[in-house]
PDB file of C-alpha atoms and ligand atoms in Angstrom:
ATOM      1  CA  MET A  28     -53.519 114.723  45.520  1.00 94.00           C
ATOM      2  CA  LEU A  29     -51.255 111.688  45.587  1.00 96.00           C
ATOM      3  CA  ARG A  30     -53.934 109.059  45.221  1.00 94.00           C
ATOM      4  CA  GLU A  31     -54.848 110.165  41.715  1.00 94.00           C
ATOM      5  CA  ARG A  32     -51.326 111.101  40.610  1.00 97.00           C
ATOM      6  CA  LEU A  33     -49.089 108.298  41.930  1.00 96.00           C
ATOM      7  CA  THR A  34     -49.641 106.084  38.941  1.00 94.00           C
ATOM      8  CA  GLY A  35     -47.488 103.009  38.483  1.00 93.00           C
ATOM      9  CA  TYR A  36     -47.932 101.979  42.120  1.00 97.00           C
ATOM     10  CA  ASP A  37     -50.297  99.427  43.587  1.00 97.00           C
ATOM     11  CA  LEU A  38     -51.620 101.604  46.423  1.00 97.00           C
ATOM     12  CA  ARG A  39     -53.133 100.235  49.603  1.00 98.00           C
ATOM     13  CA  LEU A  40     -55.045 103.123  51.164  1.00 97.00           C
ATOM     14  CA  LEU A  41     -55.976 103.569  54.815  1.00 98.00           C
ATOM     15  CA  ASP A  42     -57.992 106.397  56.337  1.00 97.00           C
ATOM     16  CA  ILE A  43     -60.148 106.941  59.408  1.00 97.00           C
ATOM     17  CA  GLU A  44     -62.880 108.112  57.006  1.00 96.00           C
ATOM     18  CA  PRO A  45     -64.243 105.475  54.616  1.00 97.00           C
ATOM     19  CA  ILE A  46     -62.650 105.881  51.182  1.00 94.00           C
ATOM     20  CA  GLU A  47     -63.389 103.887  48.066  1.00 93.00           C
ATOM     21  CA  GLY A  48     -61.251 100.762  47.926  1.00 93.00           C
ATOM     22  CA  GLY A  49     -59.491 101.678  51.171  1.00 97.00           C
ATOM     23  CA  ILE A  50     -59.152 100.225  54.659  1.00 98.00           C
ATOM     24  CA  THR A  51     -61.104 102.144  57.291  1.00 98.00           C
ATOM     25  CA  ALA A  52     -58.998 102.354  60.455  1.00 98.00           C
ATOM     26  CA  SER A  53     -57.298 104.839  62.731  1.00 98.00           C
ATOM     27  CA  VAL A  54     -53.580 105.396  62.372  1.00 98.00           C
ATOM     28  CA  THR A  55     -53.489 104.890  66.164  1.00 98.00           C
ATOM     29  CA  ASP A  56     -54.814 101.303  65.945  1.00 98.00           C
ATOM     30  CA  LEU A  57     -51.583  99.322  66.006  1.00 98.00           C
ATOM     31  CA  ASP A  58     -53.150  95.955  65.161  1.00 98.00           C
ATOM     32  CA  ALA A  59     -54.961  97.441  62.166  1.00 98.00           C
ATOM     33  CA  MET A  60     -51.777  99.185  61.067  1.00 98.00           C
ATOM     34  CA  VAL A  61     -49.737  95.968  61.260  1.00 98.00           C
ATOM     35  CA  ALA A  62     -52.374  94.149  59.210  1.00 98.00           C
ATOM     36  CA  ALA A  63     -52.421  96.994  56.663  1.00 98.00           C
ATOM     37  CA  CYS A  64     -48.625  96.871  56.352  1.00 98.00           C
ATOM     38  CA  GLU A  65     -48.410  93.141  55.606  1.00 98.00           C
ATOM     39  CA  GLY A  66     -46.819  92.567  52.212  1.00 98.00           C
ATOM     40  CA  VAL A  67     -46.217  96.205  51.280  1.00 97.00           C
ATOM     41  CA  ASP A  68     -42.885  97.616  50.087  1.00 98.00           C
ATOM     42  CA  ALA A  69     -43.168 101.080  51.640  1.00 98.00           C
ATOM     43  CA  VAL A  70     -45.449 103.242  53.747  1.00 98.00           C
ATOM     44  CA  VAL A  71     -46.280 106.859  52.954  1.00 98.00           C
ATOM     45  CA  HIS A  72     -47.463 108.332  56.258  1.00 98.00           C
ATOM     46  CA  LEU A  73     -49.796 111.297  55.799  1.00 97.00           C
ATOM     47  CA  GLY A  74     -52.250 110.572  58.612  1.00 96.00           C
ATOM     48  CA  GLY A  75     -53.003 112.873  61.510  1.00 97.00           C
ATOM     49  CA  ILE A  76     -53.998 116.404  62.446  1.00 98.00           C
ATOM     50  CA  SER A  77     -52.543 118.867  59.954  1.00 97.00           C
ATOM     51  CA  GLY A  78     -52.351 121.997  62.106  1.00 98.00           C
ATOM     52  CA  GLU A  79     -52.241 123.201  65.692  1.00 98.00           C
ATOM     53  CA  ASP A  80     -54.618 121.647  68.201  1.00 98.00           C
ATOM     54  CA  ALA A  81     -54.906 120.919  71.926  1.00 98.00           C
ATOM     55  CA  TRP A  82     -51.908 119.064  73.356  1.00 98.00           C
ATOM     56  CA  GLU A  83     -54.023 116.003  74.201  1.00 98.00           C
ATOM     57  CA  ARG A  84     -55.243 115.692  70.594  1.00 98.00           C
ATOM     58  CA  ILE A  85     -51.772 116.183  69.111  1.00 98.00           C
ATOM     59  CA  ARG A  86     -50.356 113.634  71.569  1.00 98.00           C
ATOM     60  CA  ASP A  87     -53.078 111.032  71.061  1.00 98.00           C
ATOM     61  CA  VAL A  88     -53.341 111.293  67.265  1.00 98.00           C
ATOM     62  CA  ASN A  89     -50.087 112.580  65.775  1.00 98.00           C
ATOM     63  CA  ILE A  90     -47.504 111.281  68.218  1.00 98.00           C
ATOM     64  CA  GLU A  91     -49.184 107.954  69.015  1.00 98.00           C
ATOM     65  CA  GLY A  92     -50.189 107.541  65.363  1.00 98.00           C
ATOM     66  CA  THR A  93     -46.666 108.087  64.076  1.00 98.00           C
ATOM     67  CA  TYR A  94     -45.332 105.577  66.597  1.00 98.00           C
ATOM     68  CA  CYS A  95     -47.887 103.072  65.275  1.00 98.00           C
ATOM     69  CA  VAL A  96     -46.738 103.698  61.690  1.00 98.00           C
ATOM     70  CA  PHE A  97     -43.087 102.944  62.447  1.00 98.00           C
ATOM     71  CA  GLU A  98     -43.816 100.040  64.775  1.00 98.00           C
ATOM     72  CA  ALA A  99     -46.289  98.486  62.315  1.00 98.00           C
ATOM     73  CA  ALA A 100     -43.770  98.858  59.492  1.00 98.00           C
ATOM     74  CA  ARG A 101     -41.136  97.138  61.611  1.00 98.00           C
ATOM     75  CA  ARG A 102     -43.399  94.271  62.662  1.00 98.00           C
ATOM     76  CA  ALA A 103     -44.566  93.709  59.076  1.00 98.00           C
ATOM     77  CA  GLY A 104     -41.022  93.871  57.671  1.00 98.00           C
ATOM     78  CA  VAL A 105     -41.603  96.989  55.556  1.00 98.00           C
ATOM     79  CA  GLY A 106     -38.273  98.421  54.443  1.00 97.00           C
ATOM     80  CA  ARG A 107     -39.119 102.081  53.928  1.00 98.00           C
ATOM     81  CA  VAL A 108     -41.256 104.804  55.485  1.00 99.00           C
ATOM     82  CA  VAL A 109     -41.842 108.199  53.888  1.00 98.00           C
ATOM     83  CA  HIS A 110     -43.010 110.481  56.675  1.00 98.00           C
ATOM     84  CA  ALA A 111     -44.894 113.706  56.034  1.00 98.00           C
ATOM     85  CA  SER A 112     -43.021 115.996  58.385  1.00 98.00           C
ATOM     86  CA  SER A 113     -43.462 119.759  58.145  1.00 98.00           C
ATOM     87  CA  ASN A 114     -41.657 123.077  58.077  1.00 98.00           C
ATOM     88  CA  HIS A 115     -43.249 123.552  61.522  1.00 98.00           C
ATOM     89  CA  ALA A 116     -40.743 121.061  63.000  1.00 98.00           C
ATOM     90  CA  VAL A 117     -38.223 123.867  62.466  1.00 98.00           C
ATOM     91  CA  GLY A 118     -40.665 126.793  62.397  1.00 98.00           C
ATOM     92  CA  PHE A 119     -38.912 129.107  64.859  1.00 98.00           C
ATOM     93  CA  HIS A 120     -35.733 129.268  62.769  1.00 98.00           C
ATOM     94  CA  GLU A 121     -35.421 132.567  60.958  1.00 98.00           C
ATOM     95  CA  ASN A 122     -35.585 132.234  57.203  1.00 97.00           C
ATOM     96  CA  SER A 123     -32.244 132.387  55.455  1.00 92.00           C
ATOM     97  CA  PRO A 124     -31.370 131.821  51.818  1.00 92.00           C
ATOM     98  CA  GLU A 125     -30.776 128.177  50.985  1.00 95.00           C
ATOM     99  CA  ALA A 126     -31.563 127.011  54.539  1.00 97.00           C
ATOM    100  CA  PRO A 127     -30.301 123.407  54.671  1.00 98.00           C
ATOM    101  CA  ASP A 128     -32.575 120.369  54.710  1.00 98.00           C
ATOM    102  CA  ASP A 129     -31.283 119.227  58.091  1.00 98.00           C
ATOM    103  CA  LEU A 130     -31.945 122.299  60.252  1.00 98.00           C
ATOM    104  CA  ALA A 131     -32.057 121.285  63.928  1.00 98.00           C
ATOM    105  CA  PRO A 132     -35.509 120.964  65.492  1.00 98.00           C
ATOM    106  CA  ARG A 133     -37.106 124.249  66.516  1.00 98.00           C
ATOM    107  CA  PRO A 134     -40.855 123.597  66.566  1.00 98.00           C
ATOM    108  CA  ASP A 135     -43.338 126.464  66.508  1.00 98.00           C
ATOM    109  CA  THR A 136     -46.420 124.649  67.927  1.00 98.00           C
ATOM    110  CA  TYR A 137     -47.469 121.379  69.569  1.00 98.00           C
ATOM    111  CA  TYR A 138     -48.157 120.290  65.995  1.00 98.00           C
ATOM    112  CA  GLY A 139     -44.519 121.080  65.164  1.00 98.00           C
ATOM    113  CA  VAL A 140     -43.438 119.088  68.219  1.00 98.00           C
ATOM    114  CA  SER A 141     -45.343 116.089  66.843  1.00 98.00           C
ATOM    115  CA  LYS A 142     -43.385 116.417  63.603  1.00 98.00           C
ATOM    116  CA  VAL A 143     -40.092 116.562  65.521  1.00 98.00           C
ATOM    117  CA  LEU A 144     -41.161 113.429  67.411  1.00 98.00           C
ATOM    118  CA  GLY A 145     -41.964 111.757  64.094  1.00 98.00           C
ATOM    119  CA  GLU A 146     -38.495 112.586  62.792  1.00 98.00           C
ATOM    120  CA  ALA A 147     -36.966 111.284  66.040  1.00 98.00           C
ATOM    121  CA  LEU A 148     -38.918 108.029  65.745  1.00 98.00           C
ATOM    122  CA  GLY A 149     -37.752 107.747  62.138  1.00 98.00           C
ATOM    123  CA  SER A 150     -34.153 108.196  63.234  1.00 98.00           C
ATOM    124  CA  LEU A 151     -34.578 105.548  65.946  1.00 98.00           C
ATOM    125  CA  TYR A 152     -36.225 103.023  63.631  1.00 98.00           C
ATOM    126  CA  HIS A 153     -33.470 103.592  61.082  1.00 98.00           C
ATOM    127  CA  ASP A 154     -30.587 103.195  63.533  1.00 98.00           C
ATOM    128  CA  ARG A 155     -32.068 100.371  65.597  1.00 98.00           C
ATOM    129  CA  HIS A 156     -34.052  98.445  62.994  1.00 98.00           C
ATOM    130  CA  GLY A 157     -32.504  99.433  59.659  1.00 98.00           C
ATOM    131  CA  LEU A 158     -35.569 101.012  58.060  1.00 98.00           C
ATOM    132  CA  ASP A 159     -35.016 103.580  55.332  1.00 98.00           C
ATOM    133  CA  VAL A 160     -36.781 106.733  56.500  1.00 99.00           C
ATOM    134  CA  LEU A 161     -37.326 109.942  54.560  1.00 99.00           C
ATOM    135  CA  CYS A 162     -38.915 112.817  56.464  1.00 99.00           C
ATOM    136  CA  LEU A 163     -40.335 115.401  54.081  1.00 99.00           C
ATOM    137  CA  ARG A 164     -40.411 118.873  55.641  1.00 98.00           C
ATOM    138  CA  ILE A 165     -43.348 120.013  53.581  1.00 98.00           C
ATOM    139  CA  GLY A 166     -43.968 123.718  53.036  1.00 98.00           C
ATOM    140  CA  SER A 167     -47.496 124.622  51.893  1.00 98.00           C
ATOM    141  CA  CYS A 168     -49.006 121.843  49.797  1.00 98.00           C
ATOM    142  CA  PHE A 169     -52.158 123.166  48.189  1.00 98.00           C
ATOM    143  CA  ASP A 170     -53.558 123.538  44.679  1.00 98.00           C
ATOM    144  CA  ALA A 171     -52.283 127.133  44.753  1.00 98.00           C
ATOM    145  CA  PRO A 172     -50.534 129.359  47.327  1.00 98.00           C
ATOM    146  CA  HIS A 173     -52.935 130.985  49.815  1.00 96.00           C
ATOM    147  CA  ASP A 174     -50.894 134.062  50.734  1.00 96.00           C
ATOM    148  CA  LEU A 175     -47.627 135.913  50.120  1.00 97.00           C
ATOM    149  CA  ARG A 176     -45.689 133.423  52.255  1.00 97.00           C
ATOM    150  CA  GLY A 177     -46.929 130.686  49.961  1.00 98.00           C
ATOM    151  CA  LEU A 178     -44.962 132.249  47.101  1.00 98.00           C
ATOM    152  CA  SER A 179     -41.895 130.954  48.974  1.00 98.00           C
ATOM    153  CA  THR A 180     -43.257 127.813  50.630  1.00 98.00           C
ATOM    154  CA  TRP A 181     -45.607 126.303  48.024  1.00 98.00           C
ATOM    155  CA  LEU A 182     -45.385 122.631  47.070  1.00 98.00           C
ATOM    156  CA  SER A 183     -47.524 122.012  44.009  1.00 98.00           C
ATOM    157  CA  PRO A 184     -49.650 118.886  43.498  1.00 98.00           C
ATOM    158  CA  GLY A 185     -47.375 117.786  40.657  1.00 98.00           C
ATOM    159  CA  ASP A 186     -44.221 118.380  42.670  1.00 98.00           C
ATOM    160  CA  VAL A 187     -45.459 116.584  45.798  1.00 98.00           C
ATOM    161  CA  THR A 188     -46.044 113.606  43.541  1.00 98.00           C
ATOM    162  CA  ARG A 189     -42.521 113.893  42.110  1.00 98.00           C
ATOM    163  CA  LEU A 190     -41.107 114.248  45.630  1.00 98.00           C
ATOM    164  CA  VAL A 191     -42.891 111.205  47.054  1.00 98.00           C
ATOM    165  CA  ASP A 192     -42.034 109.202  43.943  1.00 98.00           C
ATOM    166  CA  ALA A 193     -38.343 110.082  44.431  1.00 98.00           C
ATOM    167  CA  ALA A 194     -38.570 109.226  48.139  1.00 98.00           C
ATOM    168  CA  LEU A 195     -40.042 105.828  47.297  1.00 98.00           C
ATOM    169  CA  THR A 196     -37.546 104.928  44.573  1.00 98.00           C
ATOM    170  CA  CYS A 197     -34.151 106.452  45.499  1.00 98.00           C
ATOM    171  CA  GLU A 198     -31.460 103.964  46.429  1.00 98.00           C
ATOM    172  CA  ASN A 199     -30.170 103.545  49.976  1.00 98.00           C
ATOM    173  CA  PRO A 200     -31.500 106.790  51.470  1.00 98.00           C
ATOM    174  CA  GLY A 201     -30.884 105.767  55.081  1.00 98.00           C
ATOM    175  CA  PHE A 202     -32.427 108.398  57.359  1.00 98.00           C
ATOM    176  CA  ARG A 203     -32.795 111.933  56.067  1.00 98.00           C
ATOM    177  CA  THR A 204     -34.872 115.095  56.204  1.00 98.00           C
ATOM    178  CA  VAL A 205     -35.752 116.818  52.923  1.00 98.00           C
ATOM    179  CA  TRP A 206     -37.571 120.108  52.292  1.00 98.00           C
ATOM    180  CA  GLY A 207     -40.838 119.735  50.409  1.00 98.00           C
ATOM    181  CA  ILE A 208     -41.133 122.800  48.172  1.00 98.00           C
ATOM    182  CA  SER A 209     -41.506 123.603  44.499  1.00 98.00           C
ATOM    183  CA  ALA A 210     -38.877 125.482  42.484  1.00 98.00           C
ATOM    184  CA  ASN A 211     -40.253 128.791  43.737  1.00 98.00           C
ATOM    185  CA  THR A 212     -38.451 131.942  42.624  1.00 98.00           C
ATOM    186  CA  ARG A 213     -38.933 133.378  46.147  1.00 97.00           C
ATOM    187  CA  ARG A 214     -38.039 130.210  48.064  1.00 97.00           C
ATOM    188  CA  PHE A 215     -35.872 130.445  51.191  1.00 96.00           C
ATOM    189  CA  TRP A 216     -35.102 126.789  51.607  1.00 98.00           C
ATOM    190  CA  SER A 217     -32.585 124.638  49.743  1.00 98.00           C
ATOM    191  CA  LEU A 218     -33.431 122.181  47.000  1.00 98.00           C
ATOM    192  CA  ASP A 219     -30.166 120.249  47.531  1.00 98.00           C
ATOM    193  CA  GLY A 220     -31.705 117.521  49.685  1.00 98.00           C
ATOM    194  CA  GLY A 221     -34.390 116.958  47.102  1.00 98.00           C
ATOM    195  CA  ARG A 222     -31.905 116.823  44.240  1.00 98.00           C
ATOM    196  CA  ALA A 223     -29.866 114.246  46.194  1.00 98.00           C
ATOM    197  CA  ILE A 224     -32.805 111.815  46.095  1.00 98.00           C
ATOM    198  CA  GLY A 225     -33.708 112.574  42.475  1.00 98.00           C
ATOM    199  CA  TYR A 226     -36.473 115.124  43.096  1.00 98.00           C
ATOM    200  CA  HIS A 227     -36.560 117.742  40.364  1.00 98.00           C
ATOM    201  CA  PRO A 228     -39.421 120.209  40.943  1.00 98.00           C
ATOM    202  CA  GLN A 229     -41.079 121.678  37.876  1.00 98.00           C
ATOM    203  CA  ASP A 230     -43.476 124.265  39.298  1.00 98.00           C
ATOM    204  CA  ASP A 231     -42.964 127.818  40.573  1.00 98.00           C
ATOM    205  CA  ALA A 232     -45.443 129.741  42.743  1.00 98.00           C
ATOM    206  CA  GLU A 233     -44.448 132.937  40.940  1.00 98.00           C
ATOM    207  CA  GLN A 234     -47.205 132.243  38.402  1.00 98.00           C
ATOM    208  CA  PHE A 235     -49.688 133.225  41.164  1.00 98.00           C
ATOM    209  CA  ALA A 236     -47.869 136.376  42.328  1.00 97.00           C
ATOM    210  CA  ASP A 237     -50.147 138.899  40.652  1.00 97.00           C
ATOM    211  CA  GLN A 238     -53.244 137.197  42.124  1.00 96.00           C
ATOM    212  CA  LEU A 239     -52.058 137.621  45.740  1.00 96.00           C
ATOM    213  CA  SER A 240     -52.118 140.819  47.763  1.00 95.00           C
ATOM    214  CA  PRO A 241     -50.789 141.622  51.218  1.00 95.00           C
ATOM    215  CA  GLY A 242     -52.870 140.210  54.079  1.00 95.00           C
ATOM    216  CA  ASP A 243     -52.636 140.822  57.822  1.00 96.00           C
ATOM    217  CA  PRO A 244     -49.311 142.735  58.180  1.00 97.00           C
ATOM    218  CA  THR A 245     -48.306 140.827  61.345  1.00 97.00           C
ATOM    219  CA  LYS A 246     -48.845 137.489  59.638  1.00 96.00           C
ATOM    220  CA  ASP A 247     -47.086 138.600  56.463  1.00 96.00           C
ATOM    221  CA  GLU A 248     -44.104 139.788  58.533  1.00 97.00           C
ATOM    222  CA  ALA A 249     -44.001 136.453  60.423  1.00 97.00           C
ATOM    223  CA  GLY A 250     -44.135 134.725  57.038  1.00 97.00           C
ATOM    224  CA  ARG A 251     -41.060 136.619  55.861  1.00 97.00           C
ATOM    225  CA  ARG A 252     -39.142 136.242  59.106  1.00 97.00           C
ATOM    226  CA  TYR A 253     -39.768 132.715  60.320  1.00 98.00           C
ATOM    227  CA  VAL A 254     -39.762 129.325  58.604  1.00 98.00           C
ATOM    228  CA  GLY A 255     -43.118 128.553  60.235  1.00 98.00           C
ATOM    229  CA  GLY A 256     -44.625 131.952  59.391  1.00 98.00           C
ATOM    230  CA  PRO A 257     -47.875 132.721  61.259  1.00 98.00           C
ATOM    231  CA  PHE A 258     -47.661 129.460  63.234  1.00 98.00           C
ATOM    232  CA  THR A 259     -45.075 131.328  65.374  1.00 98.00           C
ATOM    233  CA  LEU A 260     -47.615 133.956  66.466  1.00 98.00           C
TER     234      LEU A 260
HETATM  235  C1  15L B 302     -48.398 122.474  57.537  1.00 95.99           C
HETATM  236  O1  15L B 302     -47.649 121.670  58.072  1.00 95.99           O
HETATM  237  C2  15L B 302     -49.866 122.254  57.520  1.00 95.99           C
HETATM  238  O2  15L B 302     -50.214 120.897  57.466  1.00 95.99           O
HETATM  239  C3  15L B 302     -50.546 122.999  56.406  1.00 95.99           C
HETATM  240  O3  15L B 302     -51.916 123.043  56.660  1.00 95.99           O
HETATM  241  C4  15L B 302     -49.997 124.414  56.213  1.00 95.99           C
HETATM  242  O4  15L B 302     -50.367 125.206  57.282  1.00 95.99           O
HETATM  243  C5  15L B 302     -48.499 124.353  56.038  1.00 95.99           C
HETATM  244  O5  15L B 302     -47.880 123.644  57.082  1.00 95.99           O
HETATM  245  C6  15L B 302     -47.827 125.717  55.907  1.00 95.99           C
HETATM  246  O6  15L B 302     -46.872 126.008  56.623  1.00 95.99           O
HETATM  247  O7  15L B 302     -48.263 126.494  55.055  1.00 95.99           O
END
């Protein structure tokens, strides 16, 4: 989504799968990550497993990989890291209107734990090494919402681009956590943290409401009740 939309940037891409014009390496290969970070202004960290998995896989890929991102950025003198965190870092909080961007950790899975660890590493690398670190607690970033919960948690392709652009360009962010959602009519979570960095979402999942019908009642109920929705089950 971002690769084709983040125009105006000179992107250096890295993926474990070969991609056109990109570096092929694992996010867990510290030497490769340091080399990839040489001479860049900022890192956008999106690498890793994007859902629940065995502890060993989450540990070896997401936790080790996120350490490598911050350590490589530090060694290469990169000033800013934008970290794709997730609502699942705080997934066992009950939904409440305008839930703040800095809810305390309450992970719903090992995957959520890896996102908490990423935020903790970001905090450490900010306080100890002075990096600017923005942890985006992304909701559901897809072309369109998949289910009723997505009417609240959707982050559109256009808005994720606006959010990452704001995270890359805002002045003196320090360390912060920011919800990653669109301007959804049914949203639970605050847009204040986004506004504070100059993120102004333009999309609303409501446009998909009449295309979505109730799914598994237990999952729909978890989606209403908990930040992390069915990940809590
Ligand atoms: C996430 O963090 C996942 O990466 C994504 O696949 C979705 O499951 C999303 O959360 C969500 O909560 O909808």
